[in-house]
Amino acid sequence: QQPVQSPQAVILREGEDAVINCSSSKALYSVHWYRQKHGEAPVFLMILLKGGEQKGHDKISASFNEKKQQSSLYLTASQLSYSGTYFCGTREGAQKLVFGQGTRLTINP
Amino acid sequence: DTAVSQTPKYLVTQMGNDKSIKCEQNLGHDTMYWYKQDSKKFLKIMFSYNNKELIINETVPNRFSPKSPDKAHLNLHINSLELGDSAVYFCASSKTGIDSGANVLTFGAGSRLTVL
């Protein structure tokens, strides 16, 4: 069963912050985050493997709450280059990565 | 050097025709995947091969047949194309393992299939 992302779409002005949530009805063992720019392939951002883990690079970070079966992606002081659709992915079995429905992020100047 | 390459990038064809998409990766990964992305951007896994062995076969019509001649190549053949097959098909690859870098997907650029 696919994870559920919220919100479905976000429109921001450059410099504003955003939070994208990903939740699952099943136990989560890891959470992947990917970004897909328009007309391009999804690109890996980060993976969280343990409950309580937080990661980040540049001004994009994520947290993983294993007990609540959810993860959040934080985009701070957003830049135009952050525009795209963000997907969380959760593992079902050893090799199957199931994606959420995506969150479309639009950054305006 | 492209890590995961797919051909062709675009296919436009009539209903009822057969088409193939090819994928190659030079990352040394041992697992390859086909994902379908529909017009609503939903990314749905179709198939996965690990070292040429089919390990994931989702509920996909029999008209779709994947083939992996070796662990660096994965092809997708679609028979009797239907309007609903129109989508972007992404090939991806990953390495198997338990370390933090394992199972991270590297996607190809996608093949946009339009069935008229």
PDB file of C-alpha atoms in Angstrom:
ATOM      1  CA  GLN A   1       0.000   0.000   0.000  1.00  0.00           C
ATOM      2  CA  GLN A   2       1.442   3.326  -1.010  1.00  0.00           C
ATOM      3  CA  PRO A   3       2.361   5.996   1.548  1.00  0.00           C
ATOM      4  CA  VAL A   4       0.248   9.141   1.652  1.00  0.00           C
ATOM      5  CA  GLN A   5       1.801  12.548   1.134  1.00  0.00           C
ATOM      6  CA  SER A   6       0.464  15.916   2.171  1.00  0.00           C
ATOM      7  CA  PRO A   7      -0.072  18.489   0.954  1.00  0.00           C
ATOM      8  CA  GLN A   8      -0.621  17.567  -2.683  1.00  0.00           C
ATOM      9  CA  ALA A   9       0.659  20.931  -3.871  1.00  0.00           C
ATOM     10  CA  VAL A  10       2.441  23.936  -2.397  1.00  0.00           C
ATOM     11  CA  ILE A  11       3.082  27.357  -3.886  1.00  0.00           C
ATOM     12  CA  LEU A  12       5.714  29.494  -2.221  1.00  0.00           C
ATOM     13  CA  ARG A  13       7.625  32.672  -2.778  1.00  0.00           C
ATOM     14  CA  GLU A  14      11.396  32.385  -2.911  1.00  0.00           C
ATOM     15  CA  GLY A  15      12.824  32.398   0.606  1.00  0.00           C
ATOM     16  CA  GLU A  16       9.778  30.836   2.279  1.00  0.00           C
ATOM     17  CA  ASP A  17       9.791  27.481   4.065  1.00  0.00           C
ATOM     18  CA  ALA A  18       7.812  24.335   3.296  1.00  0.00           C
ATOM     19  CA  VAL A  19       7.093  21.014   4.978  1.00  0.00           C
ATOM     20  CA  ILE A  20       6.012  17.900   3.114  1.00  0.00           C
ATOM     21  CA  ASN A  21       4.665  14.973   5.094  1.00  0.00           C
ATOM     22  CA  CYS A  22       4.652  11.285   4.292  1.00  0.00           C
ATOM     23  CA  SER A  23       2.709   8.754   6.331  1.00  0.00           C
ATOM     24  CA  SER A  24       2.088   5.047   6.093  1.00  0.00           C
ATOM     25  CA  SER A  25      -0.487   2.664   7.524  1.00  0.00           C
ATOM     26  CA  LYS A  26       2.251   0.022   7.723  1.00  0.00           C
ATOM     27  CA  ALA A  27       5.375  -0.101   9.867  1.00  0.00           C
ATOM     28  CA  LEU A  28       8.173   1.884   8.277  1.00  0.00           C
ATOM     29  CA  TYR A  29      11.740   0.600   8.224  1.00  0.00           C
ATOM     30  CA  SER A  30      13.156   3.257   5.959  1.00  0.00           C
ATOM     31  CA  VAL A  31      11.991   6.288   4.020  1.00  0.00           C
ATOM     32  CA  HIS A  32      13.417   7.581   0.755  1.00  0.00           C
ATOM     33  CA  TRP A  33      12.902  11.080  -0.633  1.00  0.00           C
ATOM     34  CA  TYR A  34      13.204  11.923  -4.331  1.00  0.00           C
ATOM     35  CA  ARG A  35      12.671  15.063  -6.351  1.00  0.00           C
ATOM     36  CA  GLN A  36      11.479  15.141  -9.943  1.00  0.00           C
ATOM     37  CA  LYS A  37      11.801  18.310 -11.987  1.00  0.00           C
ATOM     38  CA  HIS A  38       9.439  18.842 -14.877  1.00  0.00           C
ATOM     39  CA  GLY A  39      10.245  16.555 -17.795  1.00  0.00           C
ATOM     40  CA  GLU A  40      13.100  14.858 -15.946  1.00  0.00           C
ATOM     41  CA  ALA A  41      13.721  11.678 -14.001  1.00  0.00           C
ATOM     42  CA  PRO A  42      13.249  11.451 -10.228  1.00  0.00           C
ATOM     43  CA  VAL A  43      16.509  12.084  -8.398  1.00  0.00           C
ATOM     44  CA  PHE A  44      17.415  10.690  -4.989  1.00  0.00           C
ATOM     45  CA  LEU A  45      17.626  13.237  -2.172  1.00  0.00           C
ATOM     46  CA  MET A  46      18.094  11.227   0.997  1.00  0.00           C
ATOM     47  CA  ILE A  47      17.255   8.054   2.855  1.00  0.00           C
ATOM     48  CA  LEU A  48      16.350   7.710   6.523  1.00  0.00           C
ATOM     49  CA  LEU A  49      16.939   4.313   8.011  1.00  0.00           C
ATOM     50  CA  LYS A  50      16.253   4.645  11.696  1.00  0.00           C
ATOM     51  CA  GLY A  51      13.486   6.053  13.790  1.00  0.00           C
ATOM     52  CA  GLY A  52      14.415   9.479  15.069  1.00  0.00           C
ATOM     53  CA  GLU A  53      16.973   9.959  12.325  1.00  0.00           C
ATOM     54  CA  GLN A  54      17.312  13.373  10.814  1.00  0.00           C
ATOM     55  CA  LYS A  55      19.308  14.209   7.745  1.00  0.00           C
ATOM     56  CA  GLY A  56      19.912  17.165   5.553  1.00  0.00           C
ATOM     57  CA  HIS A  57      22.014  18.759   2.945  1.00  0.00           C
ATOM     58  CA  ASP A  58      21.987  22.355   1.832  1.00  0.00           C
ATOM     59  CA  LYS A  59      18.664  23.662   3.170  1.00  0.00           C
ATOM     60  CA  ILE A  60      16.690  20.475   2.657  1.00  0.00           C
ATOM     61  CA  SER A  61      16.350  18.148   5.612  1.00  0.00           C
ATOM     62  CA  ALA A  62      14.117  15.312   6.712  1.00  0.00           C
ATOM     63  CA  SER A  63      13.036  13.512   9.856  1.00  0.00           C
ATOM     64  CA  PHE A  64      11.702  10.028  10.435  1.00  0.00           C
ATOM     65  CA  ASN A  65       9.295   9.186  13.242  1.00  0.00           C
ATOM     66  CA  GLU A  66       9.147   5.414  13.272  1.00  0.00           C
ATOM     67  CA  LYS A  67       6.452   5.192  15.957  1.00  0.00           C
ATOM     68  CA  LYS A  68       4.126   7.534  14.125  1.00  0.00           C
ATOM     69  CA  GLN A  69       4.991   5.808  10.846  1.00  0.00           C
ATOM     70  CA  GLN A  70       5.733   9.088   9.173  1.00  0.00           C
ATOM     71  CA  SER A  71       8.483  11.232   7.740  1.00  0.00           C
ATOM     72  CA  SER A  72       8.670  14.930   6.967  1.00  0.00           C
ATOM     73  CA  LEU A  73      10.776  16.812   4.444  1.00  0.00           C
ATOM     74  CA  TYR A  74      11.727  20.390   5.335  1.00  0.00           C
ATOM     75  CA  LEU A  75      12.736  22.961   2.752  1.00  0.00           C
ATOM     76  CA  THR A  76      14.166  26.089   4.325  1.00  0.00           C
ATOM     77  CA  ALA A  77      14.561  29.463   2.606  1.00  0.00           C
ATOM     78  CA  SER A  78      13.395  27.897  -0.642  1.00  0.00           C
ATOM     79  CA  GLN A  79      15.163  28.648  -3.886  1.00  0.00           C
ATOM     80  CA  LEU A  80      13.764  28.608  -7.410  1.00  0.00           C
ATOM     81  CA  SER A  81      15.748  25.430  -8.043  1.00  0.00           C
ATOM     82  CA  TYR A  82      13.692  23.588  -5.422  1.00  0.00           C
ATOM     83  CA  SER A  83      10.646  23.560  -7.690  1.00  0.00           C
ATOM     84  CA  GLY A  84       9.475  20.107  -8.700  1.00  0.00           C
ATOM     85  CA  THR A  85       7.481  17.156  -7.473  1.00  0.00           C
ATOM     86  CA  TYR A  86       8.695  15.482  -4.293  1.00  0.00           C
ATOM     87  CA  PHE A  87       8.092  11.803  -3.675  1.00  0.00           C
ATOM     88  CA  CYS A  88       8.568   9.764  -0.565  1.00  0.00           C
ATOM     89  CA  GLY A  89       9.163   6.058  -0.979  1.00  0.00           C
ATOM     90  CA  THR A  90       8.795   3.240   1.496  1.00  0.00           C
ATOM     91  CA  ARG A  91      10.027  -0.333   1.311  1.00  0.00           C
ATOM     92  CA  GLU A  92       7.775  -3.326   0.930  1.00  0.00           C
ATOM     93  CA  GLY A  93      10.002  -6.357   1.141  1.00  0.00           C
ATOM     94  CA  ALA A  94      13.663  -6.367   0.262  1.00  0.00           C
ATOM     95  CA  GLN A  95      13.616  -4.711  -3.121  1.00  0.00           C
ATOM     96  CA  LYS A  96      10.260  -3.046  -3.706  1.00  0.00           C
ATOM     97  CA  LEU A  97      10.100   0.723  -3.255  1.00  0.00           C
ATOM     98  CA  VAL A  98       6.576   2.108  -3.256  1.00  0.00           C
ATOM     99  CA  PHE A  99       6.100   5.831  -3.805  1.00  0.00           C
ATOM    100  CA  GLY A 100       3.579   8.276  -2.462  1.00  0.00           C
ATOM    101  CA  GLN A 101       1.438  10.230  -4.869  1.00  0.00           C
ATOM    102  CA  GLY A 102       3.853  13.163  -4.926  1.00  0.00           C
ATOM    103  CA  THR A 103       3.770  16.770  -3.716  1.00  0.00           C
ATOM    104  CA  ARG A 104       4.117  19.450  -6.348  1.00  0.00           C
ATOM    105  CA  LEU A 105       6.209  22.383  -5.120  1.00  0.00           C
ATOM    106  CA  THR A 106       6.183  25.654  -7.043  1.00  0.00           C
ATOM    107  CA  ILE A 107       8.558  28.432  -6.046  1.00  0.00           C
ATOM    108  CA  ASN A 108       7.825  31.878  -7.440  1.00  0.00           C
ATOM    109  CA  PRO A 109      10.314  34.763  -7.493  1.00  0.00           C
TER     110      PRO A 109
ATOM    111  CA  ASP B   1      28.742   8.887 -19.190  1.00  0.00           C
ATOM    112  CA  THR B   2      25.049   8.230 -18.668  1.00  0.00           C
ATOM    113  CA  ALA B   3      24.428   5.957 -15.682  1.00  0.00           C
ATOM    114  CA  VAL B   4      21.010   4.586 -16.711  1.00  0.00           C
ATOM    115  CA  SER B   5      20.095   5.058 -20.344  1.00  0.00           C
ATOM    116  CA  GLN B   6      16.778   4.297 -21.996  1.00  0.00           C
ATOM    117  CA  THR B   7      15.827   4.205 -25.646  1.00  0.00           C
ATOM    118  CA  PRO B   8      13.792   5.496 -27.264  1.00  0.00           C
ATOM    119  CA  LYS B   9      12.951   8.708 -25.417  1.00  0.00           C
ATOM    120  CA  TYR B  10       9.675   9.095 -27.285  1.00  0.00           C
ATOM    121  CA  LEU B  11       7.343   6.589 -28.923  1.00  0.00           C
ATOM    122  CA  VAL B  12       4.156   7.489 -30.733  1.00  0.00           C
ATOM    123  CA  THR B  13       2.170   4.572 -32.070  1.00  0.00           C
ATOM    124  CA  GLN B  14      -1.276   3.310 -32.968  1.00  0.00           C
ATOM    125  CA  MET B  15      -3.461   1.107 -30.829  1.00  0.00           C
ATOM    126  CA  GLY B  16      -2.809  -2.555 -31.408  1.00  0.00           C
ATOM    127  CA  ASN B  17       0.855  -2.162 -32.286  1.00  0.00           C
ATOM    128  CA  ASP B  18       3.768  -3.724 -30.407  1.00  0.00           C
ATOM    129  CA  LYS B  19       6.675  -1.680 -29.048  1.00  0.00           C
ATOM    130  CA  SER B  20       9.849  -2.203 -27.038  1.00  0.00           C
ATOM    131  CA  ILE B  21      11.870   0.001 -24.694  1.00  0.00           C
ATOM    132  CA  LYS B  22      15.476  -0.775 -23.868  1.00  0.00           C
ATOM    133  CA  CYS B  23      17.434   0.094 -20.746  1.00  0.00           C
ATOM    134  CA  GLU B  24      21.093  -0.209 -19.861  1.00  0.00           C
ATOM    135  CA  GLN B  25      22.986   0.752 -16.712  1.00  0.00           C
ATOM    136  CA  ASN B  26      26.747   1.113 -16.237  1.00  0.00           C
ATOM    137  CA  LEU B  27      26.703   1.531 -12.457  1.00  0.00           C
ATOM    138  CA  GLY B  28      27.467  -2.087 -11.660  1.00  0.00           C
ATOM    139  CA  HIS B  29      24.083  -2.431  -9.946  1.00  0.00           C
ATOM    140  CA  ASP B  30      22.509  -5.854  -9.638  1.00  0.00           C
ATOM    141  CA  THR B  31      18.829  -4.892  -9.565  1.00  0.00           C
ATOM    142  CA  MET B  32      16.826  -3.178 -12.265  1.00  0.00           C
ATOM    143  CA  TYR B  33      13.225  -1.946 -12.342  1.00  0.00           C
ATOM    144  CA  TRP B  34      10.468  -0.676 -14.577  1.00  0.00           C
ATOM    145  CA  TYR B  35       8.191   2.026 -13.214  1.00  0.00           C
ATOM    146  CA  LYS B  36       5.188   3.547 -14.949  1.00  0.00           C
ATOM    147  CA  GLN B  37       4.302   7.203 -14.385  1.00  0.00           C
ATOM    148  CA  ASP B  38       0.826   8.199 -15.471  1.00  0.00           C
ATOM    149  CA  SER B  39      -0.552  11.627 -16.284  1.00  0.00           C
ATOM    150  CA  LYS B  40      -1.183  12.309 -12.592  1.00  0.00           C
ATOM    151  CA  LYS B  41       2.509  11.709 -11.874  1.00  0.00           C
ATOM    152  CA  PHE B  42       1.858   8.558  -9.888  1.00  0.00           C
ATOM    153  CA  LEU B  43       4.988   6.349  -9.996  1.00  0.00           C
ATOM    154  CA  LYS B  44       3.979   2.709  -9.948  1.00  0.00           C
ATOM    155  CA  ILE B  45       6.397  -0.196  -9.906  1.00  0.00           C
ATOM    156  CA  MET B  46       5.825  -2.813 -12.588  1.00  0.00           C
ATOM    157  CA  PHE B  47       8.744  -5.241 -12.551  1.00  0.00           C
ATOM    158  CA  SER B  48      12.099  -5.820 -10.942  1.00  0.00           C
ATOM    159  CA  TYR B  49      14.988  -8.106 -11.832  1.00  0.00           C
ATOM    160  CA  ASN B  50      17.885  -9.073  -9.615  1.00  0.00           C
ATOM    161  CA  ASN B  51      20.823 -10.609 -11.453  1.00  0.00           C
ATOM    162  CA  LYS B  52      18.551 -11.525 -14.382  1.00  0.00           C
ATOM    163  CA  GLU B  53      15.952 -13.126 -12.124  1.00  0.00           C
ATOM    164  CA  LEU B  54      12.438 -11.688 -11.969  1.00  0.00           C
ATOM    165  CA  ILE B  55      11.728 -10.789  -8.341  1.00  0.00           C
ATOM    166  CA  ILE B  56       8.842  -8.340  -8.577  1.00  0.00           C
ATOM    167  CA  ASN B  57       5.921  -8.754 -10.937  1.00  0.00           C
ATOM    168  CA  GLU B  58       3.100  -6.419 -10.035  1.00  0.00           C
ATOM    169  CA  THR B  59      -0.435  -6.737 -11.326  1.00  0.00           C
ATOM    170  CA  VAL B  60       0.445  -5.817 -14.873  1.00  0.00           C
ATOM    171  CA  PRO B  61      -1.374  -7.094 -17.985  1.00  0.00           C
ATOM    172  CA  ASN B  62       0.272 -10.035 -19.748  1.00  0.00           C
ATOM    173  CA  ARG B  63       0.795  -7.769 -22.729  1.00  0.00           C
ATOM    174  CA  PHE B  64       3.800  -6.389 -20.838  1.00  0.00           C
ATOM    175  CA  SER B  65       6.829  -8.659 -20.909  1.00  0.00           C
ATOM    176  CA  PRO B  66      10.154  -7.683 -19.388  1.00  0.00           C
ATOM    177  CA  LYS B  67      13.423  -9.361 -20.282  1.00  0.00           C
ATOM    178  CA  SER B  68      16.821  -9.092 -18.674  1.00  0.00           C
ATOM    179  CA  PRO B  69      19.577 -10.666 -20.790  1.00  0.00           C
ATOM    180  CA  ASP B  70      22.196  -9.715 -18.182  1.00  0.00           C
ATOM    181  CA  LYS B  71      22.274  -7.637 -15.023  1.00  0.00           C
ATOM    182  CA  ALA B  72      23.161  -4.459 -16.914  1.00  0.00           C
ATOM    183  CA  HIS B  73      20.202  -4.612 -19.295  1.00  0.00           C
ATOM    184  CA  LEU B  74      16.446  -4.653 -18.881  1.00  0.00           C
ATOM    185  CA  ASN B  75      13.999  -4.413 -21.739  1.00  0.00           C
ATOM    186  CA  LEU B  76      10.243  -3.994 -21.821  1.00  0.00           C
ATOM    187  CA  HIS B  77       8.095  -5.285 -24.647  1.00  0.00           C
ATOM    188  CA  ILE B  78       4.455  -4.299 -24.905  1.00  0.00           C
ATOM    189  CA  ASN B  79       2.034  -6.144 -27.167  1.00  0.00           C
ATOM    190  CA  SER B  80      -1.301  -4.936 -28.529  1.00  0.00           C
ATOM    191  CA  LEU B  81      -0.942  -1.418 -27.181  1.00  0.00           C
ATOM    192  CA  GLU B  82      -4.004   0.264 -25.674  1.00  0.00           C
ATOM    193  CA  LEU B  83      -4.812   3.932 -25.062  1.00  0.00           C
ATOM    194  CA  GLY B  84      -4.360   3.406 -21.308  1.00  0.00           C
ATOM    195  CA  ASP B  85      -0.750   2.372 -21.843  1.00  0.00           C
ATOM    196  CA  SER B  86       0.153   5.978 -22.629  1.00  0.00           C
ATOM    197  CA  ALA B  87       2.557   7.044 -19.898  1.00  0.00           C
ATOM    198  CA  VAL B  88       6.202   7.679 -19.153  1.00  0.00           C
ATOM    199  CA  TYR B  89       8.096   4.473 -18.442  1.00  0.00           C
ATOM    200  CA  PHE B  90      11.132   4.795 -16.219  1.00  0.00           C
ATOM    201  CA  CYS B  91      13.887   2.273 -15.903  1.00  0.00           C
ATOM    202  CA  ALA B  92      15.840   2.346 -12.643  1.00  0.00           C
ATOM    203  CA  SER B  93      18.633   0.413 -11.003  1.00  0.00           C
ATOM    204  CA  SER B  94      20.017  -0.106  -7.524  1.00  0.00           C
ATOM    205  CA  LYS B  95      22.543  -2.205  -5.679  1.00  0.00           C
ATOM    206  CA  THR B  96      21.351  -4.776  -3.189  1.00  0.00           C
ATOM    207  CA  GLY B  97      22.524  -4.661   0.376  1.00  0.00           C
ATOM    208  CA  ILE B  98      21.867  -3.416   3.856  1.00  0.00           C
ATOM    209  CA  ASP B  99      24.141  -0.393   3.991  1.00  0.00           C
ATOM    210  CA  SER B 100      22.699   3.083   3.759  1.00  0.00           C
ATOM    211  CA  GLY B 101      23.609   3.444   0.100  1.00  0.00           C
ATOM    212  CA  ALA B 102      21.933   0.244  -0.953  1.00  0.00           C
ATOM    213  CA  ASN B 103      18.561   0.104  -2.627  1.00  0.00           C
ATOM    214  CA  VAL B 104      18.736   3.750  -3.656  1.00  0.00           C
ATOM    215  CA  LEU B 105      17.237   4.065  -7.107  1.00  0.00           C
ATOM    216  CA  THR B 106      18.978   5.720 -10.026  1.00  0.00           C
ATOM    217  CA  PHE B 107      16.448   6.447 -12.748  1.00  0.00           C
ATOM    218  CA  GLY B 108      16.833   6.684 -16.482  1.00  0.00           C
ATOM    219  CA  ALA B 109      15.479   9.738 -18.296  1.00  0.00           C
ATOM    220  CA  GLY B 110      12.217   8.010 -19.138  1.00  0.00           C
ATOM    221  CA  SER B 111      10.471   6.890 -22.316  1.00  0.00           C
ATOM    222  CA  ARG B 112       7.262   8.718 -23.141  1.00  0.00           C
ATOM    223  CA  LEU B 113       4.810   6.397 -24.851  1.00  0.00           C
ATOM    224  CA  THR B 114       1.801   7.877 -26.619  1.00  0.00           C
ATOM    225  CA  VAL B 115      -0.810   5.503 -27.980  1.00  0.00           C
ATOM    226  CA  LEU B 116      -3.215   7.020 -30.516  1.00  0.00           C
TER     227      LEU B 116
END
